[in-house]
Short mmCIF file of C-alpha atoms in Angstrom, two decimals:
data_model
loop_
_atom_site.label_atom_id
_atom_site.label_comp_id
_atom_site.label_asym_id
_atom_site.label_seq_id
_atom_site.Cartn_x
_atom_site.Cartn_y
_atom_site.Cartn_z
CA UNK A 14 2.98 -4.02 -27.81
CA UNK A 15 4.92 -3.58 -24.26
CA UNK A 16 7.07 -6.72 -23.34
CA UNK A 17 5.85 -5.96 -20.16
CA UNK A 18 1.64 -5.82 -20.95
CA UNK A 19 0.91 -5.39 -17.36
CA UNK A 20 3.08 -1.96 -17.76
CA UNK A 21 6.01 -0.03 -15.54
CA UNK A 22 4.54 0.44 -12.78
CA UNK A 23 2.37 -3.20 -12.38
CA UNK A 24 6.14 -4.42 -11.45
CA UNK A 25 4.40 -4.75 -7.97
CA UNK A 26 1.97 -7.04 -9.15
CA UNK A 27 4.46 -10.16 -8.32
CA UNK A 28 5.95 -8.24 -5.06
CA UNK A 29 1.74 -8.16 -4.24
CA UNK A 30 2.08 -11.74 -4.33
CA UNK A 31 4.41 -12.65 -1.53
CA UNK A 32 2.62 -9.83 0.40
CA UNK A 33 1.37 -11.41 3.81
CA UNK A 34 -1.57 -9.32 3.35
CA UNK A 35 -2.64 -10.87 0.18
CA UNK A 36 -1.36 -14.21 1.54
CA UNK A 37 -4.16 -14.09 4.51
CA UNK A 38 -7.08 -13.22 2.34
CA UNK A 39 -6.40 -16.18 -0.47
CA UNK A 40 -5.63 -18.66 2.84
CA UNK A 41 -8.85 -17.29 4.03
CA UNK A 42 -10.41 -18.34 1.17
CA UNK A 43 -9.48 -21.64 0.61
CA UNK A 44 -10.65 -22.03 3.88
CA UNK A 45 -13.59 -21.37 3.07
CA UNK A 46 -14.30 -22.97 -0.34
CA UNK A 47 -13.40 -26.11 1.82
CA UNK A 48 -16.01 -25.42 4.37
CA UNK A 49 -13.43 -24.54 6.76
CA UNK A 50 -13.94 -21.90 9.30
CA UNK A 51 -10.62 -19.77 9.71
CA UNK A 52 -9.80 -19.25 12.87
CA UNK A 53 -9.81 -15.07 13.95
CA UNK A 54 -6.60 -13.34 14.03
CA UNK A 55 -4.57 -16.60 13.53
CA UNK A 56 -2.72 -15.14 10.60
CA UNK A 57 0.25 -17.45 8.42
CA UNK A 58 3.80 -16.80 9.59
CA UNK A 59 5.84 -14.72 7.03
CA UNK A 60 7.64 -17.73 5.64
CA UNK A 61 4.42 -19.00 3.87
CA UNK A 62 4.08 -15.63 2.44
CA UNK A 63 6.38 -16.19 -0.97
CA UNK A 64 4.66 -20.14 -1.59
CA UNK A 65 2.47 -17.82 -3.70
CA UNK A 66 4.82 -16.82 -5.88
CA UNK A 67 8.36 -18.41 -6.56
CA UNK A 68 10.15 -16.70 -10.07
CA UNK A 69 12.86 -18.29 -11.21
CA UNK A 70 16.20 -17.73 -9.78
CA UNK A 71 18.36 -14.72 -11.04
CA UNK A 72 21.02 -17.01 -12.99
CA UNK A 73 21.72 -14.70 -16.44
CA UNK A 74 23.27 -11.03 -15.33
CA UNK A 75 22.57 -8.42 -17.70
CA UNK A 76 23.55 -4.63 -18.53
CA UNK A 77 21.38 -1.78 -17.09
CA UNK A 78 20.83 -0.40 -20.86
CA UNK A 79 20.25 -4.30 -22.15
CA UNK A 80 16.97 -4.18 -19.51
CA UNK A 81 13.18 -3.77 -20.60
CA UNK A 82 12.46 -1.00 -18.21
CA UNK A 83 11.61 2.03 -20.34
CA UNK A 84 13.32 5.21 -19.45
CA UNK A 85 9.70 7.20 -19.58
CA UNK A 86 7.75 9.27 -17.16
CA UNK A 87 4.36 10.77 -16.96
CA UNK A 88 4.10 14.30 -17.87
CA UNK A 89 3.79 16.98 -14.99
CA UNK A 90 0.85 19.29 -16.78
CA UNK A 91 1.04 22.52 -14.18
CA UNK A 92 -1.65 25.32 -14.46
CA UNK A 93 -0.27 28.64 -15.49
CA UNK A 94 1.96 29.93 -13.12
CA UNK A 95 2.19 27.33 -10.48
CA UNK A 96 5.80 25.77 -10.35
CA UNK A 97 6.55 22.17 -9.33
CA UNK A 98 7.91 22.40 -6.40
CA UNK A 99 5.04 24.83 -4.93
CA UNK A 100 2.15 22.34 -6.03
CA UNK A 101 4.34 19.33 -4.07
CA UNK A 102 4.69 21.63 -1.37
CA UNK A 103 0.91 21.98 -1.28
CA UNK A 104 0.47 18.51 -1.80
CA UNK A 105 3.09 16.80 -0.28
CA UNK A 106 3.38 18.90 2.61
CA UNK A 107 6.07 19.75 4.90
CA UNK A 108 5.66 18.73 8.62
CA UNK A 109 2.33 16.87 7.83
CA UNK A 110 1.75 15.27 11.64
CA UNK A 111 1.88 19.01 13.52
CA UNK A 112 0.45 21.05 10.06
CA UNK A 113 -2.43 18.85 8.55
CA UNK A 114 -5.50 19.98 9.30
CA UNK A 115 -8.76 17.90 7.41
CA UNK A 116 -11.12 20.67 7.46
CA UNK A 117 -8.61 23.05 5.30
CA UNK A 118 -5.42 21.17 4.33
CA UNK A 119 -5.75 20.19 0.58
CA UNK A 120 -5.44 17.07 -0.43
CA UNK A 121 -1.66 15.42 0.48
CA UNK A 122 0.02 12.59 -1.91
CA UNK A 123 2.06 9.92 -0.07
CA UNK A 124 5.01 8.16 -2.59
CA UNK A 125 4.15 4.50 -2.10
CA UNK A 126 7.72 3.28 -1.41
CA UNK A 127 9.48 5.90 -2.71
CA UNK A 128 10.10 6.86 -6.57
CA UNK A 129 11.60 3.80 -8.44
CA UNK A 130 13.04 4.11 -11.70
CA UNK A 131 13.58 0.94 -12.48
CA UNK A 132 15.64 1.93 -15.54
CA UNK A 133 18.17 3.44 -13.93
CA UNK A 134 18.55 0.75 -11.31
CA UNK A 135 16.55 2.43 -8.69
CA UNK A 136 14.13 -0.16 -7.02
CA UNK A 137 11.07 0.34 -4.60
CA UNK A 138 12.23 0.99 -0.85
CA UNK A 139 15.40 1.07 -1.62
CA UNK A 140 17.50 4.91 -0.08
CA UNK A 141 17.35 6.80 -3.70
CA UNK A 142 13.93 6.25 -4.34
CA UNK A 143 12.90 6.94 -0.78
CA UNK A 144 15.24 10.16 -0.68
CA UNK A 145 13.95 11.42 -4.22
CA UNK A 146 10.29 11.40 -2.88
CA UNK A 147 11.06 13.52 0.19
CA UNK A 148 13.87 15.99 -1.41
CA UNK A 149 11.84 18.79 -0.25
CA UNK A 150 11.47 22.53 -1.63
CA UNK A 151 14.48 23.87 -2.10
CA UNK A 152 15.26 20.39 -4.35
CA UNK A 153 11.84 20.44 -5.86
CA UNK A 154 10.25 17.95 -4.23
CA UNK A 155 8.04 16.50 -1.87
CA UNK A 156 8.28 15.98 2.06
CA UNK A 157 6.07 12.55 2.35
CA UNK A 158 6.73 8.55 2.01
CA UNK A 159 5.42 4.98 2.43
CA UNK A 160 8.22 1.99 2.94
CA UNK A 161 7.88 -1.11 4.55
CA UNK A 162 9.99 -2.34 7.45
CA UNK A 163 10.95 -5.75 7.77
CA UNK A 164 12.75 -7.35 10.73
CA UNK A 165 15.32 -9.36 9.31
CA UNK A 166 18.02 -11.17 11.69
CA UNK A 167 16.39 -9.54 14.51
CA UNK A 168 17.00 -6.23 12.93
CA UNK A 169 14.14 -3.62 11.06
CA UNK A 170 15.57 -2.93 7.75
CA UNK A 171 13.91 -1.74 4.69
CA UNK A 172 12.57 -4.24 2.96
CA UNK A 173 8.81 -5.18 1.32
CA UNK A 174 8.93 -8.48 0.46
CA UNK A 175 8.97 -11.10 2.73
CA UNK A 176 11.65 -13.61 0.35
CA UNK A 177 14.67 -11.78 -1.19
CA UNK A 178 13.51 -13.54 -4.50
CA UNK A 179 12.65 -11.02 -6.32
CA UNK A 180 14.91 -7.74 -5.44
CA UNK A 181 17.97 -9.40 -4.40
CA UNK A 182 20.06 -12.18 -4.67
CA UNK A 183 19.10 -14.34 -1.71
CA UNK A 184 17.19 -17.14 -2.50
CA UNK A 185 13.86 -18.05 -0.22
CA UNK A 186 12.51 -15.83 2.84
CA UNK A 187 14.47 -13.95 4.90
CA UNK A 188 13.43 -15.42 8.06
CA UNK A 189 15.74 -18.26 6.70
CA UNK A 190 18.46 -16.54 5.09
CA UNK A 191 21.95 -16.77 7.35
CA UNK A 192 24.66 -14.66 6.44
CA UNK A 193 28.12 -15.22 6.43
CA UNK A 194 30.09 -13.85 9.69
CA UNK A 195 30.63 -10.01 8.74
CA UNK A 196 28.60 -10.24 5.78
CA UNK A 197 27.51 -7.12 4.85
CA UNK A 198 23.38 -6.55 3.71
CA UNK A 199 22.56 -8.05 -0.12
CA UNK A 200 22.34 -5.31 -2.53
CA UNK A 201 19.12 -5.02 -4.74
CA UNK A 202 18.74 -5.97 -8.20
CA UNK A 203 16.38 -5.27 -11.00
CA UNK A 204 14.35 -8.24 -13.02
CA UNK A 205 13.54 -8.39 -16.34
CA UNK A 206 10.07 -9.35 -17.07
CA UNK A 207 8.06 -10.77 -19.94
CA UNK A 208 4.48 -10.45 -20.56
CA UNK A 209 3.47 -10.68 -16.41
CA UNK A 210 6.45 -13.12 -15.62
CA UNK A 211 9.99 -12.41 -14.29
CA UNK A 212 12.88 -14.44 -16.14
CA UNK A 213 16.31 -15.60 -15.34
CA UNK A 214 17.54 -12.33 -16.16
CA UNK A 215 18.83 -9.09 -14.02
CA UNK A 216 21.40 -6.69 -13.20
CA UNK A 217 22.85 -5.69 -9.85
CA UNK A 218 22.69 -2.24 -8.44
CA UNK A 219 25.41 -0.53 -6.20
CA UNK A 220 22.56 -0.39 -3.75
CA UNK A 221 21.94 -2.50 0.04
CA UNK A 222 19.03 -2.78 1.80
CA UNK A 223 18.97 0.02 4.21
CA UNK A 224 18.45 -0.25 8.26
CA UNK A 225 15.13 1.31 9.19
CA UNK A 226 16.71 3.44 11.68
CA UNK A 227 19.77 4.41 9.03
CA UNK A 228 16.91 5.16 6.38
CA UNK A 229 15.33 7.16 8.81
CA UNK A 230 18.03 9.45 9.92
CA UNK A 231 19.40 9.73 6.43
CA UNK A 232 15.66 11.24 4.75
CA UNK A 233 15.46 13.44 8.07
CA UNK A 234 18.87 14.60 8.04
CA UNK A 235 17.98 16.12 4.31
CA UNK A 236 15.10 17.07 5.20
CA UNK A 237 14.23 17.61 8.64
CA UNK A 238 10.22 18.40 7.31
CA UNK A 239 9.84 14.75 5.72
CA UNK A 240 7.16 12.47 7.13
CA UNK A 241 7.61 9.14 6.93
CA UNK A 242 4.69 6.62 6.61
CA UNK A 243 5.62 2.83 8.18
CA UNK A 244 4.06 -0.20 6.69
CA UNK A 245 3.35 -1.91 10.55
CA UNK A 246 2.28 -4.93 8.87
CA UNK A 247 1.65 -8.24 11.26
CA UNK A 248 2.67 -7.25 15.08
CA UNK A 249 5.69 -5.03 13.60
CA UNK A 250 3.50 -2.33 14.10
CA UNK A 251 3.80 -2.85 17.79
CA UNK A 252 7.51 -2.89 17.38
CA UNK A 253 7.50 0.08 15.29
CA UNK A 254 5.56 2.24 17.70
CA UNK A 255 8.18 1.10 20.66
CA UNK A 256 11.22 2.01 18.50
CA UNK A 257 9.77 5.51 17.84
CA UNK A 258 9.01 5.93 21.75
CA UNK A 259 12.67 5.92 22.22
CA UNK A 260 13.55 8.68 19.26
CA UNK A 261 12.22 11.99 20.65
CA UNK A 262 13.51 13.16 17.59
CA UNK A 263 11.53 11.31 14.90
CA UNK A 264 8.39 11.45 16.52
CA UNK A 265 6.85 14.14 14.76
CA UNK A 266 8.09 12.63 11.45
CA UNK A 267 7.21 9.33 11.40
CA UNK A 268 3.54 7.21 11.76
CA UNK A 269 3.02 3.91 12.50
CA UNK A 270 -0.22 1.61 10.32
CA UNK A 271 -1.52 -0.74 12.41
CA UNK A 272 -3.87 -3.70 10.81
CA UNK A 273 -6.43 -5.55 12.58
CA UNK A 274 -4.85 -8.95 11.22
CA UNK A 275 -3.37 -9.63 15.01
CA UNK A 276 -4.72 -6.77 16.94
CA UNK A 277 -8.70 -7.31 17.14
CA UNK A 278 -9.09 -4.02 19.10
CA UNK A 279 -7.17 -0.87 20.82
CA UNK A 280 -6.60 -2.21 23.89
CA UNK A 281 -4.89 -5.79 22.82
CA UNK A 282 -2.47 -3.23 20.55
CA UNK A 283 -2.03 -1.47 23.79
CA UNK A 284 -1.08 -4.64 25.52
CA UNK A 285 0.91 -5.68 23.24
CA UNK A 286 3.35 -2.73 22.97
CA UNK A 287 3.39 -2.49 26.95
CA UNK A 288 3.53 -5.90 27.92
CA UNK A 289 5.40 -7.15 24.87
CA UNK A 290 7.82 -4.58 24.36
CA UNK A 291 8.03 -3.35 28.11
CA UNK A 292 11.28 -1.31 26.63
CA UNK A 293 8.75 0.92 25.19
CA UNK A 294 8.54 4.81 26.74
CA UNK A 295 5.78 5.15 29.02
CA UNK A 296 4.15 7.72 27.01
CA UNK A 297 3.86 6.41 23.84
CA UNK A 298 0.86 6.65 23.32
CA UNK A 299 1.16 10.70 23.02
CA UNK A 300 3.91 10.72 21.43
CA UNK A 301 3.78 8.00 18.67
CA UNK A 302 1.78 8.77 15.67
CA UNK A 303 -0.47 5.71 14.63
CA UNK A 304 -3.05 5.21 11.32
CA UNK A 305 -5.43 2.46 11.95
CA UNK A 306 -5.43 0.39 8.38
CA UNK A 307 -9.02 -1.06 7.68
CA UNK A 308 -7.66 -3.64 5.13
CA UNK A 309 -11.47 -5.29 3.43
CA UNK A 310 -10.11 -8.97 3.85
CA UNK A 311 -10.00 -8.37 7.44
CA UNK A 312 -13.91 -7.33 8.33
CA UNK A 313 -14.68 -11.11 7.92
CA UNK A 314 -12.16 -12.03 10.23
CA UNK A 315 -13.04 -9.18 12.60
CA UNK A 316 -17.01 -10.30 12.23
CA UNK A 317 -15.69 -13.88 12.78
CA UNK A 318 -17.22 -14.86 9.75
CA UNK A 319 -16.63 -16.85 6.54
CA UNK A 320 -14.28 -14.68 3.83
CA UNK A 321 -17.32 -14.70 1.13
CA UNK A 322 -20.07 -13.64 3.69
CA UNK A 323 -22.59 -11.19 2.53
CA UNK A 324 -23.62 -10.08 6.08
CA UNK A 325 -24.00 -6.67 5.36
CA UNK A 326 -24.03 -5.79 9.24
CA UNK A 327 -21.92 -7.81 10.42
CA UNK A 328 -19.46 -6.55 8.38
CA UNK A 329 -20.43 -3.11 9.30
CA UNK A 330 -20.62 -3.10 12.98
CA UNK A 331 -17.09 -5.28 13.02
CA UNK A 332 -15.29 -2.62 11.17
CA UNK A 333 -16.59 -0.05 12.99
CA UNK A 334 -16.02 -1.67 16.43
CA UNK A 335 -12.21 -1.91 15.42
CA UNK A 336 -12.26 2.16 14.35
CA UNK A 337 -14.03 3.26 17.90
CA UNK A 338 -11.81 0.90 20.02
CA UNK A 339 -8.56 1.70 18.38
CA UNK A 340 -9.62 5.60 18.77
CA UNK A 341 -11.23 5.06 22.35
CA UNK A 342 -7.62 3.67 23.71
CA UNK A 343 -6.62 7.41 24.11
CA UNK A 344 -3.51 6.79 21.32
CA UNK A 345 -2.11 9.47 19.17
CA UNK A 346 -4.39 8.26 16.08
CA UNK A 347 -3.30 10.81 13.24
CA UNK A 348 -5.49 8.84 10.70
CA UNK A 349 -8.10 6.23 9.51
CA UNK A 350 -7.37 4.25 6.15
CA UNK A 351 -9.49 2.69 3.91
CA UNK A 352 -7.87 0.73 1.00
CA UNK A 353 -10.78 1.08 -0.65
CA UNK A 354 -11.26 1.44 -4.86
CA UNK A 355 -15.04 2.23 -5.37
CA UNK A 356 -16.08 -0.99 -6.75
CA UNK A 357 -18.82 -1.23 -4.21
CA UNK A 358 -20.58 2.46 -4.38
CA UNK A 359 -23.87 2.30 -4.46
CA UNK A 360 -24.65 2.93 -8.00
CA UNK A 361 -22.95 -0.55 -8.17
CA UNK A 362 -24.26 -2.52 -5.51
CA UNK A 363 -27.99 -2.78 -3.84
CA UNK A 364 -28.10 -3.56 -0.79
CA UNK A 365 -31.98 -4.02 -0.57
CA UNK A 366 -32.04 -6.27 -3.55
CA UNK A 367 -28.48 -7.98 -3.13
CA UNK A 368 -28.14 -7.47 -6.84
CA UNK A 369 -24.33 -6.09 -7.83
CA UNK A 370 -23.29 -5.09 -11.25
CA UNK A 371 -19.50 -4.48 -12.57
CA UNK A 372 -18.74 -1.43 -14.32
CA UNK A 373 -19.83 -2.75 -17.34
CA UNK A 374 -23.02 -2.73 -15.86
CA UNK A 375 -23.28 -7.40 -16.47
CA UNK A 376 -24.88 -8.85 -13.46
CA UNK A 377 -22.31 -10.15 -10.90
CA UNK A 378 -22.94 -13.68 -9.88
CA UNK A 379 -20.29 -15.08 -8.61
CA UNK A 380 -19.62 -15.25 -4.97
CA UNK A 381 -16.11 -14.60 -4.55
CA UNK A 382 -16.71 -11.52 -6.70
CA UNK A 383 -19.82 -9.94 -4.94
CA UNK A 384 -17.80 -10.82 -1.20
CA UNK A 385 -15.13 -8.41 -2.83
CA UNK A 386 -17.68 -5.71 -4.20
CA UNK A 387 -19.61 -5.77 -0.39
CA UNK A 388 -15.98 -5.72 1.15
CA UNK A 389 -15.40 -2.34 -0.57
CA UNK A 390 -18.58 -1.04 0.20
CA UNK A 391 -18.46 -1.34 3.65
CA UNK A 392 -15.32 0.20 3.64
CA UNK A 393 -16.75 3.35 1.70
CA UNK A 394 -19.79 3.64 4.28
CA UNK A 395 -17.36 3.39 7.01
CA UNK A 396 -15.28 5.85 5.56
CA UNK A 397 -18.12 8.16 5.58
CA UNK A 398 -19.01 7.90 9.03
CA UNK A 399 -15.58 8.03 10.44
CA UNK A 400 -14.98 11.47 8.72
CA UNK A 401 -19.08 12.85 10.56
CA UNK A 402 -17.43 10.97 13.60
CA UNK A 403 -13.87 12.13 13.73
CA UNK A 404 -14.06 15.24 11.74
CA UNK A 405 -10.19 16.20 13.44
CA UNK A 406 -8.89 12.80 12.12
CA UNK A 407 -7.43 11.97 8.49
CA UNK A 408 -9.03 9.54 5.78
CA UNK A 409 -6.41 7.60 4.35
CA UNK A 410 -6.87 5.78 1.12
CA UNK A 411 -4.90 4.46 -1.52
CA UNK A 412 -4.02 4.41 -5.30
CA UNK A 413 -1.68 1.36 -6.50
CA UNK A 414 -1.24 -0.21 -9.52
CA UNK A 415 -0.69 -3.96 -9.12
CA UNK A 416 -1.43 -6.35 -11.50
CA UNK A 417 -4.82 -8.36 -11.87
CA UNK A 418 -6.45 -11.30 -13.64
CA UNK A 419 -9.01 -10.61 -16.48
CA UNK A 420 -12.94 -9.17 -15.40
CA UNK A 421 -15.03 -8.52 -13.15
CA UNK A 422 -12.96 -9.54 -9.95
CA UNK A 423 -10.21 -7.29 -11.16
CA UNK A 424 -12.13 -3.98 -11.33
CA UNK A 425 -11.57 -3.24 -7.90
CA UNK A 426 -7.99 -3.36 -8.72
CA UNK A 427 -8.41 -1.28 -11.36
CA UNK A 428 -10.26 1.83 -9.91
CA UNK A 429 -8.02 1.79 -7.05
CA UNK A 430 -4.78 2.13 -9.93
CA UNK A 431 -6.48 5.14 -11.50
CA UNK A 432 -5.24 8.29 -10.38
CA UNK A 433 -7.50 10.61 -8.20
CA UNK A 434 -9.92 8.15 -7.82
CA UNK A 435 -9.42 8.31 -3.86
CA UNK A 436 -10.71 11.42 -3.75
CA UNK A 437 -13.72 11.06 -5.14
CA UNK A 438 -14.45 9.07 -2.31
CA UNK A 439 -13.58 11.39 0.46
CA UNK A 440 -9.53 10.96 0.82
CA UNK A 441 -8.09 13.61 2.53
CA UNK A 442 -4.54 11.83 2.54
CA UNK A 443 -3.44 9.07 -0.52
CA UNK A 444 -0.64 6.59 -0.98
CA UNK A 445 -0.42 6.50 -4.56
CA UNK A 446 2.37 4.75 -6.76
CA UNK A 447 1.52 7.67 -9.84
CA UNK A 448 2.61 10.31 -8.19
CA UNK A 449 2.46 12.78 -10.96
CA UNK A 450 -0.42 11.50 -12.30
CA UNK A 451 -2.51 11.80 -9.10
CA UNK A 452 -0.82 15.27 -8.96
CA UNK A 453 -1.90 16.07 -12.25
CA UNK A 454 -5.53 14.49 -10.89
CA UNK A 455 -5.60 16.85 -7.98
CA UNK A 456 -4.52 19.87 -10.17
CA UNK A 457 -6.85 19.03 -12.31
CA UNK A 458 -4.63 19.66 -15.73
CA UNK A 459 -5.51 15.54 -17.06
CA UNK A 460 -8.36 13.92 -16.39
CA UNK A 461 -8.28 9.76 -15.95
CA UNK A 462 -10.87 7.18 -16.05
CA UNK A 463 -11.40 3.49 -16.49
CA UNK A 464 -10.61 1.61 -18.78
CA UNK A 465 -8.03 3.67 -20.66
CA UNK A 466 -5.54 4.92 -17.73
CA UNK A 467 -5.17 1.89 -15.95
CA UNK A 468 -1.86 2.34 -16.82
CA UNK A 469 1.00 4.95 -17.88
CA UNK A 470 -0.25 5.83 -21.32
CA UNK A 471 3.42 6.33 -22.48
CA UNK A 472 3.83 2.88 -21.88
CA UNK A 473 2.00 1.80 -25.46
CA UNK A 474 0.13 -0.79 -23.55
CA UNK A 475 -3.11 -2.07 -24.80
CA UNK A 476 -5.51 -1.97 -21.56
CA UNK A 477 -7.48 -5.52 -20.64
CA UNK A 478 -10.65 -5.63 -22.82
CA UNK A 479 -13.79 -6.04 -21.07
CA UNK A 480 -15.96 -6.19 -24.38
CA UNK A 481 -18.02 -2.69 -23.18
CA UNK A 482 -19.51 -0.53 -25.81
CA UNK A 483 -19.30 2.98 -23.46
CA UNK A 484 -16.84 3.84 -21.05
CA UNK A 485 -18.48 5.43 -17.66
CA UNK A 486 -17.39 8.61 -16.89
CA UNK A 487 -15.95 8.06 -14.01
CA UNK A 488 -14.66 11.56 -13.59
CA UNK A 489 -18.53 12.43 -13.26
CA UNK A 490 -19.39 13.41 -8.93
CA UNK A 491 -21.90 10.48 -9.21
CA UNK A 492 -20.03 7.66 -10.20
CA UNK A 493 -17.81 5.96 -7.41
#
């Protein structure tokens, strides 16, 4: 058995947890289970974000080769006569904003923050991993990332978490860190874990956390056909958008996600980068690439409803009122995503009987659980019709592995980890942390399912039993 059971690449599972994102929905949801009605678009400030999660402090350095990480990869299985660098430059295409095209482009992967190796002391986000995933053809390898700006001292750097607990040194969020004068960034270190739990152990890396706009002109000065995916979460997707209007240069490289958490519709987005950020060029909003993000935990808030509502509609109509308003504004929308995992297809959950099963196939009973189930399928009927409504426009979804409890709430999770799973669902575009799995998905050389590849099988980790006698064959069209 793994000292790590939740595997490699479930190291995200405790980053998830001092993700603002996640913060909101659980907030949300206290807030409810206390009869409380959460106010719309009144989301926690990102120093709340890491009272989640707090591991211990980094007190016992370690060696690099005295770490848990396993130096193992998944296994690139290429059909005959197809070379890795020509199926990443089919699916990890150069120049994706100007060359994509939904009605013939295949299928594109997006590394989701890069390609850590934790082994070797390269983290999430941090330049190598970021640089490895767009090395481009003539290094064998792909064109496209995800990272995650962060404004830290007034500056964007690169940076997912909102506390430096768990990939550097400083202690507590970063809103309160203060540096010494001439103090030069932290540099990132690597935890070691047990079972699901960081300890008091690490080892430091040669590597800082990187300025956004560094980052940026490093990957594009390598490779000038790399497209670069920022993670606008909160209003930094305003300030995103107005640092790109001012870089001619990066414009057809880099796109913007933009959440409905503080922007209930196109035109208060619009506002806010004009009126906000008046420094802005006048014509962003042709120049600057944008993906409206459709996160589920926000349709409640966008329906101004309770988080464990089961208003179908009102779900519905919210989410789509966000999609045609965003869209309607006239802004240089690339994209629509839909974090979506499946959960709630239809073979799963009935709407005209309000009776939802896992994929066990048990009767779900519990409230929180169905709210999550509807969530999702909302998100896959909106899916739908934004690709009959906006056939020239992307579908964005995701594939991430991050670490869950046991049952029937976590399945969600769980779909969305296994590879190619997005694309049974319509993706034209996925942000995937397995990227040679999903490549191996969309080549079709290895087929996944659920339960078994929840996880790296290299790993030796013993999946989370669900006591089911058959496995559903979830590589089968029908099954979600």
């Amino acid at each position: 058995m793994s000292q790590y059971p939740f595997g490699q690449n479930r190291q995200c599972a405790l980053a998830l947890a001092m993700d603002n994102h996640l913060f909101c929905m659980l907030l949300v949801a206290v807030q409810t289970s206390l009869n409380l009605s959460p106010a719309p678009f009144d989301r926690p400030p990102h120093t709340n974000s890491t009272l989640l999660y707090m591991p211990p402090k980094p007190t016992v350095p370690i060696a690099a080769e005295d770490s848990v990480w396993p130096d193992d990869h998944s296994e690139l299985v290429l059909p005959h006569g197809v070379t890795k660098a020509q199926a990443l430059a089919k699916h990890s295409m150069p120049h994706l904003l100007t060359n994509f095209d939904p009605a013939s482009s295949p299928v594109q992967l997006v590394a989701h923050r890069g390609l850590p190796d934790y082994a070797k002391a390269i983290p999430d986000n941090c330049m190598p991993a970021l640089q490895k995933a767009t090395a481009g053809e003539r290094e064998g390898g792909g064109n496209l990332v995800e990272l995650d700006p962060l404004w830290i001292r007034g500056e964007p750097y690169v940076m997912h978490d909102m506390s430096g607990d768990r990939q550097t040194l400083v202690q507590g969020p970063w809103s309160e860190w203060i540096p010494e004068p001439k103090e030069e960034m932290p540099k990132y270190i690597v935890r070691n874990v047990e079972g699901s739990e960081f300890t008091e152990k690490y080892f430091l890396t040669d590597l800082r956390v990187t300025h956004l706009e560094e980052c940026i002109r490093d990957i594009l000065s390598r490779n000038p056909a790399a497209t670069l995916f920022l993670d606008g979460r909160d209003s930094a997707a305003a300030e995103l958008v107005a640092l790109i209007s001012r870089q001619p240069a990066y414009q057809n490289n880099v796109l913007v996600q933009v959440y409905p958490y503080v922007y209930p519709d196109g035109s208060t987005f619009e506002s806010r980068v004009n009126n906000v950020f008046p420094h802005a060029d006048s014509s962003w909003k042709e120049t600057v690439a944008i993906l409206p993000v459709l996160n589920p935990d926000t349709l409640p808030i966008l329906a101004h409803l309770p988080f464990q509502s089961d208003n179908y509609s009102a779900l519905y109509n919210a989410g789509k009122q966000w999609i045609i308003s965003m869209v309607e504004t006239k802004m240089r929308v690339f994209g629509l995503g839909f974090p979506l995992s499946g959960i709630g297809h239809s073979d799963r959950v009935n709407l005209g009987t309000n009776e939802f099963h896992d994929l066990a196939g048990n009767l779900v009973v519990d409230h929180r659980v169905k709210s999550t189930y509807l969530q999702d399928r909302v998100l896959l009927d909106l899916a739908t019709w934004a690709k009959r409504t906006y056939p020239s426009l992307a579908i964005v979804m995701v594939s991430i592995t991050y670490g869950w409890p046991r049952g029937a709430a976590s399945q969600g999770r769980e779909l969305m980890a296994i590879p190619g799973n997005p694309v049974k669902h319509g993706a034209h575009i996925v942000i995937c942390d397995r990227m040679t799995d999903n490549l191996n998905a969309l080549l079709h050389t290895k087929a996944y399912a659920w339960p078994d590849n929840i996880d790296y099988p290299a790993h030796d980790v013993t999946p989370v039993a669900f006591n089911i006698t058959t496995e559903p064959d979830m590589c089968h069209p029908g099954h979600g």
